[in-house]
PDB file of C-alpha atoms in Angstrom:
ATOM      1  CA  UNK A 516     -22.085  34.856 -25.449  1.00  0.00           C
ATOM      2  CA  UNK A 517     -25.452  33.002 -26.357  1.00  0.00           C
ATOM      3  CA  UNK A 518     -26.492  32.848 -30.409  1.00  0.00           C
ATOM      4  CA  UNK A 519     -28.729  35.453 -31.259  1.00  0.00           C
ATOM      5  CA  UNK A 520     -31.204  32.790 -33.034  1.00  0.00           C
ATOM      6  CA  UNK A 521     -34.596  32.038 -32.799  1.00  0.00           C
ATOM      7  CA  UNK A 522     -37.635  30.116 -34.123  1.00  0.00           C
ATOM      8  CA  UNK A 523     -40.572  31.376 -35.761  1.00  0.00           C
ATOM      9  CA  UNK A 524     -42.639  29.907 -32.745  1.00  0.00           C
ATOM     10  CA  UNK A 525     -40.215  31.110 -30.071  1.00  0.00           C
ATOM     11  CA  UNK A 526     -39.974  34.979 -31.801  1.00  0.00           C
ATOM     12  CA  UNK A 527     -43.805  35.036 -31.855  1.00  0.00           C
ATOM     13  CA  UNK A 528     -43.834  34.213 -28.109  1.00  0.00           C
ATOM     14  CA  UNK A 529     -41.450  37.123 -27.362  1.00  0.00           C
ATOM     15  CA  UNK A 530     -43.451  39.195 -29.501  1.00  0.00           C
ATOM     16  CA  UNK A 531     -47.115  38.297 -27.545  1.00  0.00           C
ATOM     17  CA  UNK A 532     -44.963  38.478 -23.886  1.00  0.00           C
ATOM     18  CA  UNK A 533     -44.053  42.119 -24.954  1.00  0.00           C
ATOM     19  CA  UNK A 534     -47.359  43.075 -25.978  1.00  0.00           C
ATOM     20  CA  UNK A 535     -49.325  41.584 -22.644  1.00  0.00           C
ATOM     21  CA  UNK A 536     -46.447  43.235 -20.459  1.00  0.00           C
ATOM     22  CA  UNK A 537     -46.858  46.367 -22.215  1.00  0.00           C
ATOM     23  CA  UNK A 538     -50.620  46.785 -23.012  1.00  0.00           C
ATOM     24  CA  UNK A 539     -52.401  44.625 -20.344  1.00  0.00           C
ATOM     25  CA  UNK A 540     -49.603  44.174 -16.967  1.00  0.00           C
ATOM     26  CA  UNK A 541     -48.413  47.571 -17.354  1.00  0.00           C
ATOM     27  CA  UNK A 542     -51.263  49.876 -17.169  1.00  0.00           C
ATOM     28  CA  UNK A 543     -52.588  47.153 -14.903  1.00  0.00           C
ATOM     29  CA  UNK A 544     -49.720  47.910 -12.247  1.00  0.00           C
ATOM     30  CA  UNK A 545     -49.359  51.840 -13.223  1.00  0.00           C
ATOM     31  CA  UNK A 546     -52.987  51.947 -11.910  1.00  0.00           C
ATOM     32  CA  UNK A 547     -52.525  50.021  -8.428  1.00  0.00           C
ATOM     33  CA  UNK A 548     -49.501  52.175  -8.080  1.00  0.00           C
ATOM     34  CA  UNK A 549     -51.384  55.174  -8.466  1.00  0.00           C
ATOM     35  CA  UNK A 550     -54.804  53.982  -6.304  1.00  0.00           C
ATOM     36  CA  UNK A 551     -51.855  53.113  -3.521  1.00  0.00           C
ATOM     37  CA  UNK A 552     -50.339  56.002  -3.581  1.00  0.00           C
ATOM     38  CA  UNK A 553     -53.631  57.652  -3.117  1.00  0.00           C
ATOM     39  CA  UNK A 554     -54.258  56.302   0.196  1.00  0.00           C
ATOM     40  CA  UNK A 555     -51.626  58.842   1.576  1.00  0.00           C
ATOM     41  CA  UNK A 556     -48.368  57.893   3.713  1.00  0.00           C
ATOM     42  CA  UNK A 557     -46.278  55.550   1.287  1.00  0.00           C
ATOM     43  CA  UNK A 558     -43.481  54.308   4.056  1.00  0.00           C
ATOM     44  CA  UNK A 559     -45.677  51.596   5.207  1.00  0.00           C
ATOM     45  CA  UNK A 560     -47.767  50.828   2.344  1.00  0.00           C
ATOM     46  CA  UNK A 561     -47.121  47.320   1.004  1.00  0.00           C
ATOM     47  CA  UNK A 562     -49.575  47.784  -1.639  1.00  0.00           C
ATOM     48  CA  UNK A 563     -47.397  50.638  -3.154  1.00  0.00           C
ATOM     49  CA  UNK A 564     -43.892  49.311  -2.512  1.00  0.00           C
ATOM     50  CA  UNK A 565     -45.209  46.024  -4.159  1.00  0.00           C
ATOM     51  CA  UNK A 566     -46.622  47.598  -6.989  1.00  0.00           C
ATOM     52  CA  UNK A 567     -43.857  49.884  -7.769  1.00  0.00           C
ATOM     53  CA  UNK A 568     -41.421  46.924  -7.395  1.00  0.00           C
ATOM     54  CA  UNK A 569     -43.699  44.864  -9.888  1.00  0.00           C
ATOM     55  CA  UNK A 570     -43.481  48.101 -12.181  1.00  0.00           C
ATOM     56  CA  UNK A 571     -39.792  48.046 -12.449  1.00  0.00           C
ATOM     57  CA  UNK A 572     -39.581  44.600 -13.235  1.00  0.00           C
ATOM     58  CA  UNK A 573     -42.509  44.887 -16.000  1.00  0.00           C
ATOM     59  CA  UNK A 574     -40.139  47.860 -17.301  1.00  0.00           C
ATOM     60  CA  UNK A 575     -36.736  45.995 -17.273  1.00  0.00           C
ATOM     61  CA  UNK A 576     -38.526  42.942 -19.144  1.00  0.00           C
ATOM     62  CA  UNK A 577     -40.195  45.353 -21.543  1.00  0.00           C
ATOM     63  CA  UNK A 578     -36.616  46.909 -22.251  1.00  0.00           C
ATOM     64  CA  UNK A 579     -34.979  43.367 -22.404  1.00  0.00           C
ATOM     65  CA  UNK A 580     -37.533  41.860 -24.679  1.00  0.00           C
ATOM     66  CA  UNK A 581     -37.471  45.149 -27.228  1.00  0.00           C
ATOM     67  CA  UNK A 582     -33.478  45.252 -27.702  1.00  0.00           C
ATOM     68  CA  UNK A 583     -33.892  41.185 -28.175  1.00  0.00           C
ATOM     69  CA  UNK A 584     -36.611  41.346 -30.723  1.00  0.00           C
ATOM     70  CA  UNK A 585     -34.483  43.700 -32.591  1.00  0.00           C
ATOM     71  CA  UNK A 586     -31.850  41.382 -32.527  1.00  0.00           C
ATOM     72  CA  UNK A 587     -32.569  38.319 -33.012  1.00  0.00           C
ATOM     73  CA  UNK A 588     -32.238  36.408 -36.481  1.00  0.00           C
ATOM     74  CA  UNK A 589     -35.590  34.275 -37.410  1.00  0.00           C
ATOM     75  CA  UNK A 590     -34.655  30.935 -38.398  1.00  0.00           C
ATOM     76  CA  UNK A 591     -36.914  29.291 -40.612  1.00  0.00           C
ATOM     77  CA  UNK A 592     -37.291  25.565 -41.852  1.00  0.00           C
ATOM     78  CA  UNK A 593     -35.793  24.858 -45.049  1.00  0.00           C
ATOM     79  CA  UNK A 594     -36.194  21.594 -47.014  1.00  0.00           C
ATOM     80  CA  UNK A 595     -32.389  21.411 -47.028  1.00  0.00           C
ATOM     81  CA  UNK A 596     -32.698  20.593 -43.421  1.00  0.00           C
ATOM     82  CA  UNK A 597     -34.681  17.526 -43.822  1.00  0.00           C
ATOM     83  CA  UNK A 598     -31.830  14.784 -43.235  1.00  0.00           C
ATOM     84  CA  UNK A 599     -29.605  16.366 -40.737  1.00  0.00           C
ATOM     85  CA  UNK A 600     -29.768  17.767 -37.493  1.00  0.00           C
ATOM     86  CA  UNK A 601     -30.218  21.538 -37.426  1.00  0.00           C
ATOM     87  CA  UNK A 602     -31.358  24.739 -35.453  1.00  0.00           C
ATOM     88  CA  UNK A 603     -35.385  24.140 -34.537  1.00  0.00           C
ATOM     89  CA  UNK A 604     -35.023  20.580 -35.015  1.00  0.00           C
ATOM     90  CA  UNK A 605     -36.719  17.849 -32.609  1.00  0.00           C
ATOM     91  CA  UNK A 606     -34.352  14.895 -32.266  1.00  0.00           C
ATOM     92  CA  UNK A 607     -35.253  11.575 -30.770  1.00  0.00           C
ATOM     93  CA  UNK A 608     -31.854  10.159 -29.237  1.00  0.00           C
ATOM     94  CA  UNK A 609     -31.065   6.926 -27.607  1.00  0.00           C
ATOM     95  CA  UNK A 610     -28.259   5.648 -25.077  1.00  0.00           C
ATOM     96  CA  UNK A 611     -26.648   2.820 -24.817  1.00  0.00           C
ATOM     97  CA  UNK A 612     -28.287   1.729 -21.685  1.00  0.00           C
ATOM     98  CA  UNK A 613     -31.746   2.112 -23.768  1.00  0.00           C
ATOM     99  CA  UNK A 614     -32.490   5.430 -22.146  1.00  0.00           C
ATOM    100  CA  UNK A 615     -34.489   7.610 -25.087  1.00  0.00           C
ATOM    101  CA  UNK A 616     -34.813  11.450 -25.093  1.00  0.00           C
ATOM    102  CA  UNK A 617     -37.099  13.877 -27.537  1.00  0.00           C
ATOM    103  CA  UNK A 618     -35.354  17.461 -27.811  1.00  0.00           C
ATOM    104  CA  UNK A 619     -35.897  20.323 -29.613  1.00  0.00           C
ATOM    105  CA  UNK A 620     -32.735  22.638 -30.608  1.00  0.00           C
ATOM    106  CA  UNK A 621     -33.769  26.255 -30.244  1.00  0.00           C
ATOM    107  CA  UNK A 622     -32.484  29.910 -29.015  1.00  0.00           C
ATOM    108  CA  UNK A 623     -31.817  30.249 -25.109  1.00  0.00           C
ATOM    109  CA  UNK A 624     -34.387  32.938 -24.734  1.00  0.00           C
ATOM    110  CA  UNK A 625     -36.814  29.633 -25.571  1.00  0.00           C
ATOM    111  CA  UNK A 626     -35.894  27.630 -22.945  1.00  0.00           C
ATOM    112  CA  UNK A 627     -38.378  29.613 -20.007  1.00  0.00           C
ATOM    113  CA  UNK A 628     -41.406  26.861 -19.324  1.00  0.00           C
ATOM    114  CA  UNK A 629     -40.147  24.320 -21.856  1.00  0.00           C
ATOM    115  CA  UNK A 630     -38.811  20.911 -20.725  1.00  0.00           C
ATOM    116  CA  UNK A 631     -38.034  18.987 -23.699  1.00  0.00           C
ATOM    117  CA  UNK A 632     -36.095  22.177 -25.501  1.00  0.00           C
ATOM    118  CA  UNK A 633     -32.181  22.739 -25.312  1.00  0.00           C
ATOM    119  CA  UNK A 634     -30.173  25.682 -25.701  1.00  0.00           C
ATOM    120  CA  UNK A 635     -28.251  25.725 -29.094  1.00  0.00           C
ATOM    121  CA  UNK A 636     -25.145  26.568 -27.228  1.00  0.00           C
ATOM    122  CA  UNK A 637     -25.561  23.610 -25.191  1.00  0.00           C
ATOM    123  CA  UNK A 638     -22.900  20.880 -25.345  1.00  0.00           C
ATOM    124  CA  UNK A 639     -25.537  18.393 -26.212  1.00  0.00           C
ATOM    125  CA  UNK A 640     -26.939  20.491 -29.232  1.00  0.00           C
ATOM    126  CA  UNK A 641     -23.001  20.965 -30.285  1.00  0.00           C
ATOM    127  CA  UNK A 642     -22.758  17.417 -30.644  1.00  0.00           C
ATOM    128  CA  UNK A 643     -26.362  16.680 -32.405  1.00  0.00           C
ATOM    129  CA  UNK A 644     -25.833  19.467 -35.017  1.00  0.00           C
ATOM    130  CA  UNK A 645     -25.017  18.522 -38.413  1.00  0.00           C
ATOM    131  CA  UNK A 646     -25.800  14.573 -37.489  1.00  0.00           C
ATOM    132  CA  UNK A 647     -28.319  12.240 -39.561  1.00  0.00           C
ATOM    133  CA  UNK A 648     -30.475   9.430 -38.747  1.00  0.00           C
ATOM    134  CA  UNK A 649     -28.120   6.425 -37.175  1.00  0.00           C
ATOM    135  CA  UNK A 650     -25.795   8.721 -36.356  1.00  0.00           C
ATOM    136  CA  UNK A 651     -23.506   9.065 -33.120  1.00  0.00           C
ATOM    137  CA  UNK A 652     -23.376  12.308 -31.239  1.00  0.00           C
ATOM    138  CA  UNK A 653     -20.736  12.184 -28.503  1.00  0.00           C
ATOM    139  CA  UNK A 654     -21.440  14.891 -25.635  1.00  0.00           C
ATOM    140  CA  UNK A 655     -18.683  16.013 -23.847  1.00  0.00           C
ATOM    141  CA  UNK A 656     -19.314  17.428 -20.301  1.00  0.00           C
ATOM    142  CA  UNK A 657     -16.910  18.412 -17.559  1.00  0.00           C
ATOM    143  CA  UNK A 658     -18.219  15.344 -15.841  1.00  0.00           C
ATOM    144  CA  UNK A 659     -18.099  12.747 -18.601  1.00  0.00           C
ATOM    145  CA  UNK A 660     -18.433  12.162 -22.338  1.00  0.00           C
ATOM    146  CA  UNK A 661     -21.700  10.594 -23.423  1.00  0.00           C
ATOM    147  CA  UNK A 662     -22.880   8.627 -26.551  1.00  0.00           C
ATOM    148  CA  UNK A 663     -26.456   9.276 -28.114  1.00  0.00           C
ATOM    149  CA  UNK A 664     -27.538   7.624 -30.898  1.00  0.00           C
ATOM    150  CA  UNK A 665     -29.785   9.612 -33.427  1.00  0.00           C
ATOM    151  CA  UNK A 666     -33.239   7.755 -34.191  1.00  0.00           C
ATOM    152  CA  UNK A 667     -35.580  10.415 -35.721  1.00  0.00           C
ATOM    153  CA  UNK A 668     -35.291  14.114 -36.676  1.00  0.00           C
ATOM    154  CA  UNK A 669     -38.437  16.378 -37.295  1.00  0.00           C
ATOM    155  CA  UNK A 670     -39.324  19.911 -37.840  1.00  0.00           C
ATOM    156  CA  UNK A 671     -42.066  21.997 -37.465  1.00  0.00           C
ATOM    157  CA  UNK A 672     -42.967  22.887 -41.016  1.00  0.00           C
TER     158      UNK A 672
END
């Protein structure tokens, strides 16, 4: 089961997506469906079928977002987080081979389109949580164990 936590930025992004889908994309797609339907025979009308399908996708995403927005718990930065890795942190890590990564620990729904974000439910995030600069985190995966040293912790304030 996924956690229901989200950063304030992620929450605002989801609300903006919901607003855009409901106020812009859905009305536009509905107009296209109406126009395509007015042309007559719908059985071979590609515009009609494509836009009906798109309307179903939009409605499905709108329902999902409304449910998520009601259920998510927004986690804001608090000064008590400063010296340790917690939800919302940007963490710079390095392995024994000198490979460096900079990751942000966020909720699952925030991962879409963000290459440096990791889910707080991932093995990496679980290993990093509550660690401090200089600590080592052992990441256990089905394939192997990896050791990462924490170099820096930052929060958006």
